[in-house]
């Protein structure tokens, strides 16, 4: 793809930093990525409201770049009143997009959720705020780890799209066929909205393996073994990771993916390298 075919669907996800140094660093990352004119930035949210203020402040800081910024909002561990307050706060702040999730409460944290699933949150946001927000929801090409089976997970996915979601962003994966299969099944189930693949740049094998196990993202054996073999040689690991992710991203775009959503982990370089390989750089 050449830079002139810049896809409109590039977006970047950040987490709310919890130190002053992290906040300063994120401003630099924001500016580097804003130069690519992405469609939006998004900022994660700790289920149960654990990052409520930090997410709010990060949304303010990130949106100062002029790029539309979508806070994530999860419903577990919060009651309707609390969610209503958060929505009002975001409306006041001029936020126009949301990523609506169920979330996962840390173990041991009791739940006082009134809304149990993301479809109920999407319904709630639509009831409370009409069409004000463009709503994104999560999708799982390799199946959500708690789902009974692939079929019921797809039905549950359809339920949240029908509740009023505008787009879906997938969990990351390393197998483009899982994405294509999922999109095909979703279209057969009548889901028309764009499904944006979530892209996780590979920078650290230990962290990636731990996180992938918990969120149900499969690292194929060939990739796992190759990454393991780099040991402490993070430079070679990252170079190989960039090659793998660039190749997969190109395949996704060639196969019709409407964009790419990068899990940045608050780092610009790994995303920029992949995008450069795709011929996408700042204009
Ligand atoms: P749901 O869509 O509610 O699905 C959860 C499970 O319940 C699935 O197994 C589904 O099959 C089942 N289910 C759904 N609806 C029903 C129903 N009506 N009846 C019965 N079963 C049902 N987590 C955070 O804490 N903060 C974040 O900021 C965050 N951002 C994310 C962004 C993206 C793009 C993605 C992909 C994930 C993100 N997550 C985040 C993780 C997410 O919160 C977890 O994966 C969580 O376990 C599920 O959230 P969900 O919105 O997909 O849930």
CSV table of C-alpha atoms and ligand atoms in Angstrom, one decimal:
chain,number,residue,atom,x,y,z
A,1,UNK,CA,0.0,0.0,0.0
A,2,UNK,CA,1.3,3.5,-0.8
A,3,UNK,CA,1.0,6.4,1.5
A,4,UNK,CA,-1.5,8.0,-0.8
A,5,UNK,CA,-3.8,5.1,0.0
A,6,UNK,CA,-3.7,6.0,3.7
A,7,UNK,CA,-6.6,4.0,5.2
A,8,UNK,CA,-9.0,6.1,7.3
A,9,UNK,CA,-9.3,3.4,9.9
A,10,UNK,CA,-6.0,3.6,11.7
A,11,UNK,CA,-6.4,4.1,15.5
A,12,UNK,CA,-4.2,3.8,18.6
A,13,UNK,CA,-5.0,2.7,22.1
A,14,UNK,CA,-3.3,4.0,25.2
A,15,UNK,CA,-3.6,3.1,28.9
A,16,UNK,CA,-3.8,5.8,31.6
A,17,UNK,CA,-0.3,6.3,33.1
A,18,UNK,CA,0.0,6.4,36.8
A,19,UNK,CA,3.2,8.4,37.2
A,20,UNK,CA,4.2,11.9,36.2
A,21,UNK,CA,7.0,10.5,34.1
A,22,UNK,CA,4.5,8.2,32.3
A,23,UNK,CA,2.2,11.1,31.6
A,24,UNK,CA,5.0,13.2,30.2
A,25,UNK,CA,6.2,10.3,28.0
A,26,UNK,CA,2.7,9.7,26.7
A,27,UNK,CA,2.5,13.3,25.5
A,28,UNK,CA,5.5,12.6,23.2
A,29,UNK,CA,4.0,9.3,22.0
A,30,UNK,CA,0.6,11.1,21.3
A,31,UNK,CA,2.3,13.8,19.2
A,32,UNK,CA,4.3,11.2,17.2
A,33,UNK,CA,1.2,9.2,16.4
A,34,UNK,CA,-1.1,12.2,15.9
A,35,UNK,CA,1.2,13.2,13.0
A,36,UNK,CA,-0.2,10.2,11.2
A,37,UNK,CA,-3.7,11.7,11.4
A,38,UNK,CA,-5.3,8.6,12.8
A,39,UNK,CA,-9.1,8.3,12.9
A,40,UNK,CA,-9.1,8.2,16.7
A,41,UNK,CA,-7.2,7.5,19.9
A,42,UNK,CA,-8.7,5.4,22.7
A,43,UNK,CA,-7.9,5.2,26.4
A,44,UNK,CA,-8.5,2.1,28.5
A,45,UNK,CA,-10.5,2.0,31.7
A,46,UNK,CA,-10.0,-0.2,34.8
A,47,UNK,CA,-13.1,-2.3,35.4
A,48,UNK,CA,-14.9,-1.2,38.5
A,49,UNK,CA,-13.9,2.4,38.0
A,50,UNK,CA,-10.3,1.9,39.3
A,51,UNK,CA,-8.9,4.3,36.7
A,52,UNK,CA,-11.9,6.6,36.4
A,53,UNK,CA,-10.0,9.8,37.1
A,54,UNK,CA,-6.9,8.7,35.3
A,55,UNK,CA,-8.8,7.7,32.2
A,56,UNK,CA,-10.6,11.0,32.3
A,57,UNK,CA,-7.4,13.0,32.6
A,58,UNK,CA,-5.6,10.9,30.0
A,59,UNK,CA,-8.5,11.5,27.5
A,60,UNK,CA,-8.1,15.2,28.1
A,61,UNK,CA,-4.4,15.1,27.6
A,62,UNK,CA,-4.5,12.9,24.5
A,63,UNK,CA,-7.3,14.8,22.8
A,64,UNK,CA,-5.3,18.0,23.2
A,65,UNK,CA,-3.6,16.7,20.0
A,66,UNK,CA,-6.8,17.5,18.1
A,67,UNK,CA,-7.4,13.7,17.4
A,68,UNK,CA,-10.8,12.5,18.4
A,69,UNK,CA,-10.4,10.4,21.6
A,70,UNK,CA,-12.6,7.5,22.7
A,71,UNK,CA,-12.6,6.5,26.4
A,72,UNK,CA,-13.2,2.9,27.1
A,73,UNK,CA,-16.0,2.3,29.6
A,74,UNK,CA,-16.8,-1.0,31.3
A,75,UNK,CA,-20.0,-1.9,33.2
A,76,UNK,CA,-18.8,-4.5,35.7
A,77,UNK,CA,-18.6,-3.2,39.2
A,78,UNK,CA,-20.5,0.0,38.5
A,79,UNK,CA,-24.2,0.9,38.9
A,80,UNK,CA,-26.3,2.8,36.5
A,81,UNK,CA,-26.0,6.1,38.5
A,82,UNK,CA,-22.2,6.0,38.2
A,83,UNK,CA,-22.3,5.2,34.5
A,84,UNK,CA,-24.7,8.0,34.0
A,85,UNK,CA,-22.4,10.4,35.7
A,86,UNK,CA,-19.4,9.3,33.6
A,87,UNK,CA,-21.4,9.7,30.4
A,88,UNK,CA,-22.5,13.2,31.4
A,89,UNK,CA,-18.9,14.1,32.2
A,90,UNK,CA,-17.7,12.9,28.8
A,91,UNK,CA,-20.5,14.7,27.0
A,92,UNK,CA,-19.5,17.9,28.8
A,93,UNK,CA,-15.9,17.3,27.8
A,94,UNK,CA,-17.0,17.1,24.1
A,95,UNK,CA,-16.2,13.3,23.8
A,96,UNK,CA,-18.0,11.8,20.8
A,97,UNK,CA,-16.9,8.2,20.8
A,98,UNK,CA,-16.8,5.4,23.4
A,99,UNK,CA,-15.5,1.8,23.6
A,100,UNK,CA,-18.2,0.0,25.5
A,101,UNK,CA,-17.1,-3.1,27.4
A,102,UNK,CA,-18.2,-5.5,30.1
A,103,UNK,CA,-14.7,-5.5,31.6
A,104,UNK,CA,-13.1,-8.0,34.1
A,105,UNK,CA,-13.1,-7.3,37.8
A,106,UNK,CA,-9.8,-8.3,39.5
A,107,UNK,CA,-10.4,-11.5,41.5
A,108,UNK,CA,-11.5,-10.8,45.1
A,109,UNK,CA,-13.2,-7.5,44.1
A,110,UNK,CA,-17.0,-8.1,44.7
A,111,UNK,CA,-19.3,-7.1,42.0
A,112,UNK,CA,-22.2,-4.7,42.3
A,113,UNK,CA,-22.9,-4.6,38.6
A,114,UNK,CA,-26.4,-3.7,37.5
A,115,UNK,CA,-25.4,-4.3,33.9
A,116,UNK,CA,-23.9,-7.8,33.3
A,117,UNK,CA,-22.8,-7.7,29.7
A,118,UNK,CA,-21.5,-5.3,27.1
A,119,UNK,CA,-24.8,-5.5,25.1
A,120,UNK,CA,-26.6,-4.1,28.2
A,121,UNK,CA,-24.1,-1.3,28.4
A,122,UNK,CA,-24.6,-0.4,24.8
A,123,UNK,CA,-28.4,-0.4,25.3
A,124,UNK,CA,-27.9,1.8,28.4
A,125,UNK,CA,-25.7,4.3,26.5
A,126,UNK,CA,-28.2,4.5,23.7
A,127,UNK,CA,-31.2,5.0,26.1
A,128,UNK,CA,-29.3,7.7,28.0
A,129,UNK,CA,-27.6,9.6,25.2
A,130,UNK,CA,-29.3,8.6,21.9
A,131,UNK,CA,-26.9,9.0,19.0
A,132,UNK,CA,-24.4,11.3,20.7
A,133,UNK,CA,-21.7,8.7,20.9
A,134,UNK,CA,-20.2,6.6,18.2
A,135,UNK,CA,-19.9,3.2,20.1
A,136,UNK,CA,-17.2,0.6,19.5
A,137,UNK,CA,-17.4,-2.9,21.2
A,138,UNK,CA,-14.9,-5.7,21.5
A,139,UNK,CA,-14.8,-8.8,19.2
A,140,UNK,CA,-12.9,-12.1,19.7
A,141,UNK,CA,-11.9,-13.8,16.4
A,142,UNK,CA,-10.4,-16.6,18.5
A,143,UNK,CA,-13.4,-16.7,20.9
A,144,UNK,CA,-13.7,-15.0,24.3
A,145,UNK,CA,-12.0,-17.1,26.9
A,146,UNK,CA,-15.1,-17.4,29.0
A,147,UNK,CA,-17.5,-18.2,26.1
A,148,UNK,CA,-19.3,-21.6,26.2
A,149,UNK,CA,-18.5,-22.1,22.5
A,150,UNK,CA,-17.8,-20.3,19.2
A,151,UNK,CA,-21.4,-20.2,18.2
A,152,UNK,CA,-22.8,-18.7,21.4
A,153,UNK,CA,-19.9,-16.2,21.5
A,154,UNK,CA,-20.9,-15.1,18.0
A,155,UNK,CA,-24.5,-14.8,19.1
A,156,UNK,CA,-23.5,-12.6,22.0
A,157,UNK,CA,-21.4,-10.5,19.7
A,158,UNK,CA,-24.3,-10.0,17.4
A,159,UNK,CA,-26.4,-9.0,20.4
A,160,UNK,CA,-24.2,-6.1,21.2
A,161,UNK,CA,-23.9,-5.0,17.6
A,162,UNK,CA,-27.7,-5.0,17.4
A,163,UNK,CA,-28.0,-3.1,20.6
A,164,UNK,CA,-26.5,-0.1,18.7
A,165,UNK,CA,-22.7,-0.5,18.3
A,166,UNK,CA,-21.3,1.3,15.3
A,167,UNK,CA,-18.0,-0.6,15.0
A,168,UNK,CA,-16.2,-3.5,16.6
A,169,UNK,CA,-12.5,-3.7,17.5
A,170,UNK,CA,-11.0,-7.2,17.9
A,171,UNK,CA,-8.8,-8.7,20.5
A,172,UNK,CA,-5.3,-9.1,19.0
A,173,UNK,CA,-4.4,-12.3,17.3
A,174,UNK,CA,-1.4,-13.6,15.2
A,175,UNK,CA,-3.4,-15.6,12.7
A,176,UNK,CA,-5.1,-13.6,10.0
A,177,UNK,CA,-7.3,-16.5,9.0
A,178,UNK,CA,-9.0,-16.3,12.5
A,179,UNK,CA,-10.0,-12.7,11.6
A,180,UNK,CA,-11.2,-13.5,8.1
A,181,UNK,CA,-13.3,-16.5,9.4
A,182,UNK,CA,-14.8,-14.4,12.2
A,183,UNK,CA,-15.8,-11.6,9.8
A,184,UNK,CA,-17.3,-14.1,7.4
A,185,UNK,CA,-19.4,-15.7,10.2
A,186,UNK,CA,-20.4,-12.3,11.5
A,187,UNK,CA,-21.6,-11.2,8.0
A,188,UNK,CA,-23.5,-14.5,7.7
A,189,UNK,CA,-25.2,-13.6,11.0
A,190,UNK,CA,-26.3,-10.3,9.5
A,191,UNK,CA,-23.7,-8.0,11.2
A,192,UNK,CA,-22.8,-5.2,8.7
A,193,UNK,CA,-20.8,-2.9,10.9
A,194,UNK,CA,-17.0,-2.5,10.3
A,195,UNK,CA,-14.8,-5.0,12.3
A,196,UNK,CA,-11.4,-3.5,12.9
A,197,UNK,CA,-8.5,-5.9,13.7
A,198,UNK,CA,-6.7,-5.1,16.9
A,199,UNK,CA,-2.9,-5.2,16.3
A,200,UNK,CA,-0.4,-6.0,19.1
A,201,UNK,CA,3.2,-5.1,18.1
A,202,UNK,CA,5.7,-7.6,19.5
A,203,UNK,CA,8.3,-6.1,21.8
A,204,UNK,CA,8.6,-8.4,24.8
A,205,UNK,CA,8.0,-12.1,24.7
A,206,UNK,CA,7.5,-12.8,28.4
A,207,UNK,CA,5.0,-10.0,28.8
A,208,UNK,CA,3.2,-11.0,25.6
A,209,UNK,CA,3.0,-14.7,26.6
A,210,UNK,CA,1.6,-13.9,30.0
A,211,UNK,CA,-1.0,-11.5,28.7
A,212,UNK,CA,-2.0,-13.7,25.8
A,213,UNK,CA,-2.7,-16.6,28.1
A,214,UNK,CA,-5.0,-14.5,30.2
A,215,UNK,CA,-6.9,-12.9,27.4
A,216,UNK,CA,-7.2,-16.0,25.2
A,217,UNK,CA,-5.0,-14.8,22.3
A,218,UNK,CA,-3.2,-17.7,20.7
A,219,UNK,CA,0.5,-17.4,19.9
A,220,UNK,CA,1.1,-20.1,17.3
A,221,UNK,CA,3.8,-22.6,18.1
A,222,UNK,CA,6.1,-21.5,15.3
A,223,UNK,CA,5.9,-17.9,16.5
A,224,UNK,CA,6.3,-18.8,20.2
A,225,UNK,CA,9.3,-21.0,19.6
A,226,UNK,CA,11.0,-18.4,17.4
A,227,UNK,CA,10.4,-15.6,19.9
A,228,UNK,CA,11.6,-17.8,22.8
A,229,UNK,CA,14.8,-18.4,20.9
A,230,UNK,CA,15.9,-14.7,21.0
A,231,UNK,CA,16.3,-14.9,24.8
A,232,UNK,CA,17.6,-11.5,26.0
A,233,UNK,CA,18.3,-10.3,22.5
A,234,UNK,CA,15.4,-7.8,22.4
A,235,UNK,CA,16.7,-6.0,19.3
A,236,UNK,CA,16.5,-9.2,17.2
A,237,UNK,CA,13.1,-10.1,18.7
A,238,UNK,CA,11.7,-6.7,17.9
A,239,UNK,CA,13.0,-6.8,14.4
A,240,UNK,CA,11.4,-10.2,13.8
A,241,UNK,CA,8.2,-9.1,15.6
A,242,UNK,CA,7.9,-6.0,13.3
A,243,UNK,CA,8.3,-8.2,10.3
A,244,UNK,CA,5.6,-10.7,11.4
A,245,UNK,CA,3.2,-8.0,12.4
A,246,UNK,CA,3.8,-6.0,9.2
A,247,UNK,CA,3.2,-9.0,7.0
A,248,UNK,CA,0.0,-9.9,8.9
A,249,UNK,CA,-1.3,-6.3,8.8
A,250,UNK,CA,-0.7,-6.1,5.1
A,251,UNK,CA,-2.6,-9.4,4.6
A,252,UNK,CA,-5.5,-8.0,6.7
A,253,UNK,CA,-5.7,-4.8,4.7
A,254,UNK,CA,-5.4,-6.7,1.4
A,255,UNK,CA,-8.1,-9.0,2.5
A,256,UNK,CA,-10.5,-6.1,3.2
A,257,UNK,CA,-10.0,-5.1,6.8
A,258,UNK,CA,-11.4,-1.6,7.2
A,259,UNK,CA,-8.4,-0.4,9.2
A,260,UNK,CA,-6.0,-1.3,12.0
A,261,UNK,CA,-6.3,-0.6,15.7
A,262,UNK,CA,-2.9,-0.6,17.5
A,263,UNK,CA,-2.5,-1.7,21.1
A,264,UNK,CA,0.4,0.8,21.6
A,265,UNK,CA,1.2,0.0,25.3
A,266,UNK,CA,2.1,3.7,25.3
A,267,UNK,CA,5.0,3.3,22.8
A,268,UNK,CA,5.1,4.9,19.4
A,269,UNK,CA,8.1,3.3,17.8
A,270,UNK,CA,6.8,-0.3,17.4
A,271,UNK,CA,3.6,0.9,15.7
A,272,UNK,CA,5.5,3.4,13.5
A,273,UNK,CA,7.8,0.7,12.2
A,274,UNK,CA,4.9,-1.5,11.2
A,275,UNK,CA,3.1,1.4,9.6
A,276,UNK,CA,6.2,2.5,7.7
A,277,UNK,CA,6.5,-1.1,6.3
A,278,UNK,CA,2.9,-0.7,5.1
A,279,UNK,CA,3.8,2.6,3.4
A,280,UNK,CA,1.9,4.6,5.9
A,281,UNK,CA,3.8,7.6,7.4
A,282,UNK,CA,3.0,11.1,8.5
A,283,UNK,CA,1.7,13.3,5.8
B,1,LIG,P1,-19.1,-9.2,26.7
B,1,LIG,O1,-19.4,-8.8,25.3
B,1,LIG,O2,-20.2,-8.8,27.7
B,1,LIG,O3,-18.8,-10.7,26.7
B,1,LIG,C1,-18.2,-11.3,27.8
B,1,LIG,C2,-18.5,-12.8,27.9
B,1,LIG,O4,-19.9,-13.0,28.2
B,1,LIG,C3,-18.3,-13.6,26.5
B,1,LIG,O5,-17.9,-14.9,26.8
B,1,LIG,C4,-19.7,-13.6,25.9
B,1,LIG,O6,-19.9,-14.7,25.0
B,1,LIG,C5,-20.6,-13.7,27.1
B,1,LIG,N1,-21.9,-12.9,26.9
B,1,LIG,C6,-22.0,-11.7,26.3
B,1,LIG,N2,-23.2,-11.3,26.3
B,1,LIG,C7,-23.9,-12.2,26.9
B,1,LIG,C8,-25.3,-12.4,27.3
B,1,LIG,N3,-26.2,-11.4,27.0
B,1,LIG,N4,-25.7,-13.5,27.9
B,1,LIG,C9,-24.8,-14.5,28.2
B,1,LIG,N5,-23.5,-14.4,27.9
B,1,LIG,C10,-23.1,-13.3,27.3
B,1,LIG,N6,-10.9,-4.5,29.7
B,1,LIG,C11,-10.9,-3.6,30.6
B,1,LIG,O7,-11.0,-3.8,31.8
B,1,LIG,N7,-10.7,-2.3,30.3
B,1,LIG,C12,-10.5,-1.9,29.0
B,1,LIG,O8,-10.3,-0.7,28.7
B,1,LIG,C13,-10.6,-2.9,27.9
B,1,LIG,N8,-10.5,-2.6,26.6
B,1,LIG,C14,-10.7,-3.5,25.7
B,1,LIG,C15,-10.6,-3.2,24.3
B,1,LIG,C16,-10.8,-4.1,23.3
B,1,LIG,C17,-10.8,-3.7,21.9
B,1,LIG,C18,-10.9,-5.5,23.7
B,1,LIG,C19,-11.0,-6.6,22.6
B,1,LIG,C20,-10.9,-5.9,25.0
B,1,LIG,C21,-10.8,-4.9,26.1
B,1,LIG,N9,-10.9,-5.2,27.4
B,1,LIG,C22,-10.8,-4.2,28.4
B,1,LIG,C23,-11.1,-6.6,27.8
B,1,LIG,C24,-12.5,-7.0,28.1
B,1,LIG,O9,-13.1,-6.2,29.1
B,1,LIG,C25,-12.6,-8.4,28.5
B,1,LIG,O10,-12.3,-9.2,27.4
B,1,LIG,C26,-13.9,-8.9,29.1
B,1,LIG,O11,-13.7,-10.2,29.6
B,1,LIG,C27,-15.1,-9.0,28.2
B,1,LIG,O12,-15.6,-7.7,27.8
B,1,LIG,P2,-16.6,-7.6,26.6
B,1,LIG,O13,-17.1,-6.2,26.5
B,1,LIG,O14,-16.1,-8.2,25.4
B,1,LIG,O15,-17.8,-8.5,27.2
